[in-house]
Short mmCIF file of N, CA and C in Angstrom, two decimals:
data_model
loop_
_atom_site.label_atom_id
_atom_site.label_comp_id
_atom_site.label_asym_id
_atom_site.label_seq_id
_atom_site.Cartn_x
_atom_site.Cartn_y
_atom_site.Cartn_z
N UNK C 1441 17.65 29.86 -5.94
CA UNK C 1441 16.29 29.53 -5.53
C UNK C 1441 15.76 30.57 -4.53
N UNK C 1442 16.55 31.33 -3.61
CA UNK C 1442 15.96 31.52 -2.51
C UNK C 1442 16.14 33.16 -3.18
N UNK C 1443 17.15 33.27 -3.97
CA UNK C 1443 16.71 34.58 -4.77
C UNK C 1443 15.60 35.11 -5.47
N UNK C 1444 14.96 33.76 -6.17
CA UNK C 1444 13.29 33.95 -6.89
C UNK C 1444 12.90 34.06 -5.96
N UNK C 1445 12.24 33.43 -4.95
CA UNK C 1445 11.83 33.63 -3.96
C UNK C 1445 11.36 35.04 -3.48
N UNK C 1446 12.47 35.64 -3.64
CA UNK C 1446 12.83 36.89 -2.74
C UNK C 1446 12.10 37.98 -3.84
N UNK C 1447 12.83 37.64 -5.41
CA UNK C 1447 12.29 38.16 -6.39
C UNK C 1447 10.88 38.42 -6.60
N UNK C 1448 10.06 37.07 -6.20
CA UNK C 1448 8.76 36.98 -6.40
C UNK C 1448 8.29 38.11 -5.61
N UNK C 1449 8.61 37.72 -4.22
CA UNK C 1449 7.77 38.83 -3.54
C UNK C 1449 7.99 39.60 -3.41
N UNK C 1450 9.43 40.66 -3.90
CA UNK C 1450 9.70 41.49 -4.04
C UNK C 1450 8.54 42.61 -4.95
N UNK C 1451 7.95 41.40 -6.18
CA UNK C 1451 7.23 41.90 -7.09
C UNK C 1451 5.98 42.03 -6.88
N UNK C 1452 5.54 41.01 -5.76
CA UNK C 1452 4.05 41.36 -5.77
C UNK C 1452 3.87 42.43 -4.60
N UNK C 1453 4.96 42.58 -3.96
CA UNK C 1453 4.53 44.02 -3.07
C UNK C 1453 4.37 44.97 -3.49
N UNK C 1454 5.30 44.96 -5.06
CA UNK C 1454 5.24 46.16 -5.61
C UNK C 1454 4.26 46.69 -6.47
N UNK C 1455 3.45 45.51 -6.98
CA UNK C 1455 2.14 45.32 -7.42
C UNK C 1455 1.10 45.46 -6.81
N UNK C 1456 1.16 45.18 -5.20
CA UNK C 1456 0.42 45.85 -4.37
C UNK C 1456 0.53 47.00 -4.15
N UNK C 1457 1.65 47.80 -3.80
CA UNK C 1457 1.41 49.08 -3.87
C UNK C 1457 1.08 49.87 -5.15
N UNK C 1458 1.28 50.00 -6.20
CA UNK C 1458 1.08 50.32 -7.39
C UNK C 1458 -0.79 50.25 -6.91
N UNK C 1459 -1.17 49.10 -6.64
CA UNK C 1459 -2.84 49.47 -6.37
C UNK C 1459 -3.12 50.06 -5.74
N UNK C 1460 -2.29 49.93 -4.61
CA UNK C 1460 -2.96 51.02 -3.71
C UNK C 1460 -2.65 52.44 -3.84
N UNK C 1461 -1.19 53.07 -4.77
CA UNK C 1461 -0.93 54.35 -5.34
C UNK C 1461 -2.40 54.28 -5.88
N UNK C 1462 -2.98 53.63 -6.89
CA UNK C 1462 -3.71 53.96 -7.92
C UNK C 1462 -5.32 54.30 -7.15
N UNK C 1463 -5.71 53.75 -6.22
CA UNK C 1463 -6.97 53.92 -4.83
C UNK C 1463 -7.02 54.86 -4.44
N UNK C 1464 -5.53 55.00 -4.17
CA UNK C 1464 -4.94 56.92 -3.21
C UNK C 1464 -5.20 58.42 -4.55
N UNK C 1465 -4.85 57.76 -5.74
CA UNK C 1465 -5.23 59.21 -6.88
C UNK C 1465 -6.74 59.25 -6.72
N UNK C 1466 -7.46 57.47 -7.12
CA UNK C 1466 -9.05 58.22 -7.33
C UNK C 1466 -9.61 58.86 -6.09
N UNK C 1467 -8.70 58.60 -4.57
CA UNK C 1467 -9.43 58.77 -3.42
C UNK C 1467 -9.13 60.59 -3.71
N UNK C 1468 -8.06 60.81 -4.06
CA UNK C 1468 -7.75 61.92 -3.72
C UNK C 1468 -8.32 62.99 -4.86
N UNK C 1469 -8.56 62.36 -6.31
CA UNK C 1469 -9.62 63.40 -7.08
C UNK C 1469 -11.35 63.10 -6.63
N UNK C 1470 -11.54 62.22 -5.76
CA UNK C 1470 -12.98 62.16 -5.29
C UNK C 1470 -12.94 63.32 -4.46
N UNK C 1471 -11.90 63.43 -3.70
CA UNK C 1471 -12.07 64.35 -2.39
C UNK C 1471 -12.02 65.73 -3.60
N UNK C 1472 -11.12 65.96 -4.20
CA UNK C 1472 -10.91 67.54 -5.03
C UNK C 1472 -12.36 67.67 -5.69
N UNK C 1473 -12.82 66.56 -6.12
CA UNK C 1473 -14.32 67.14 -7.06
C UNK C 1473 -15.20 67.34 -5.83
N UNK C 1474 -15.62 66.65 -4.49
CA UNK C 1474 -16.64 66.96 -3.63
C UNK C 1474 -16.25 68.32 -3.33
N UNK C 1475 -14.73 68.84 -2.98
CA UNK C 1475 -14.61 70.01 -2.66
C UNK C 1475 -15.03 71.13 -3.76
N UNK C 1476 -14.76 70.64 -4.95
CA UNK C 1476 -14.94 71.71 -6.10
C UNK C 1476 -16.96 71.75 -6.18
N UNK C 1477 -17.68 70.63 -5.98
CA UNK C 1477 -18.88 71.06 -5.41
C UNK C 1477 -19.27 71.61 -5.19
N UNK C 1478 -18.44 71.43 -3.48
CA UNK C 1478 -19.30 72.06 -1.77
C UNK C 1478 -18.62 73.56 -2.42
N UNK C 1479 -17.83 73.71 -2.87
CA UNK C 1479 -17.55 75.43 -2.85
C UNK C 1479 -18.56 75.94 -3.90
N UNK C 1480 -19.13 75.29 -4.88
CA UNK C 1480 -19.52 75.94 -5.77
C UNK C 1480 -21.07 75.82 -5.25
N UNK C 1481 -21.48 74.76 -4.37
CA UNK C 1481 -22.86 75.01 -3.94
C UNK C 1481 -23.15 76.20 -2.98
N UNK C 1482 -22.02 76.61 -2.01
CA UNK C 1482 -22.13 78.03 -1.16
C UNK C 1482 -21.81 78.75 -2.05
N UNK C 1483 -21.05 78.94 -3.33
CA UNK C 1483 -21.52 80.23 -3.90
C UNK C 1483 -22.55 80.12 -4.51
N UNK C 1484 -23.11 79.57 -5.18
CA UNK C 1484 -24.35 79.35 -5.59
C UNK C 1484 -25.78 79.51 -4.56
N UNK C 1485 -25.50 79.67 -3.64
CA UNK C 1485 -26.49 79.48 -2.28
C UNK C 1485 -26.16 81.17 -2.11
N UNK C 1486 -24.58 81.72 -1.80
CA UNK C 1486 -24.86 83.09 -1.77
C UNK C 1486 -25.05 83.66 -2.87
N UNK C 1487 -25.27 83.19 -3.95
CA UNK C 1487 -26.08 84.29 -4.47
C UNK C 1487 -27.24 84.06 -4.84
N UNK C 1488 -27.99 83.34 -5.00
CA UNK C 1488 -29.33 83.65 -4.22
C UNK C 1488 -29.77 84.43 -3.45
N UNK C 1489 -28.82 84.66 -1.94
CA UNK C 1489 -29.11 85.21 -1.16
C UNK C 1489 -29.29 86.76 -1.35
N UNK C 1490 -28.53 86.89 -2.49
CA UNK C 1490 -28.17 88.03 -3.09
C UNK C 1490 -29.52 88.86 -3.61
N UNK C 1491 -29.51 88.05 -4.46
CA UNK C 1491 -30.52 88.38 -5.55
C UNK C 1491 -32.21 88.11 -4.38
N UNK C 1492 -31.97 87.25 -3.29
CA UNK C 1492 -33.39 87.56 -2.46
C UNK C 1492 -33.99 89.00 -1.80
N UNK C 1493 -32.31 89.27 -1.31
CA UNK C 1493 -31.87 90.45 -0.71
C UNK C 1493 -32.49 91.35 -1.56
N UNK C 1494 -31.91 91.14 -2.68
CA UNK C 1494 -32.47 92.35 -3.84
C UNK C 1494 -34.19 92.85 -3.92
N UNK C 1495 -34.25 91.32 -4.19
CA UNK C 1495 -35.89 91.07 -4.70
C UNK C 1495 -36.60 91.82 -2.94
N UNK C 1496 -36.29 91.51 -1.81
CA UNK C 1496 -36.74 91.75 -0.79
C UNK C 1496 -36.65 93.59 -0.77
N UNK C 1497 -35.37 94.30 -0.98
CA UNK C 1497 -35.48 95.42 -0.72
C UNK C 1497 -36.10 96.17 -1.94
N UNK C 1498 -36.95 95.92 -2.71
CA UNK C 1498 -37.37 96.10 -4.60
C UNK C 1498 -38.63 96.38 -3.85
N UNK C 1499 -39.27 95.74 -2.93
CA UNK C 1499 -40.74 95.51 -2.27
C UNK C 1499 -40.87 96.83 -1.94
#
């Protein structure tokens, strides 16, 4: 008896963590795509700057 017991909750901790592994991947490809973003919006921003630069010294 006191072995189910033990069994049971042995299992639902492990079922709890399993969710929370699974929270921690999407947390952690949310963070990799905002980063894959923010890097691609400063290059995208420098070159603009680029091509202003250009357009500015063309004058």
């Amino acid at each position: 008896m006191e072995n189910e017991i033990i069994l049971t909750t042995l299992e639902k901790i492990s079922n709890a963590l399993q969710k929370m592994n699974l929270r921690i991947n999407d947390l952690e490809e949310n963070i990799n795509g905002f980063n894959k973003s923010q890097t691609q919006a400063i290059s995208d921003i420098r070159n603009d700057l680029v091509d202003l630069k250009s357009i500015l010294e063309s004058q």
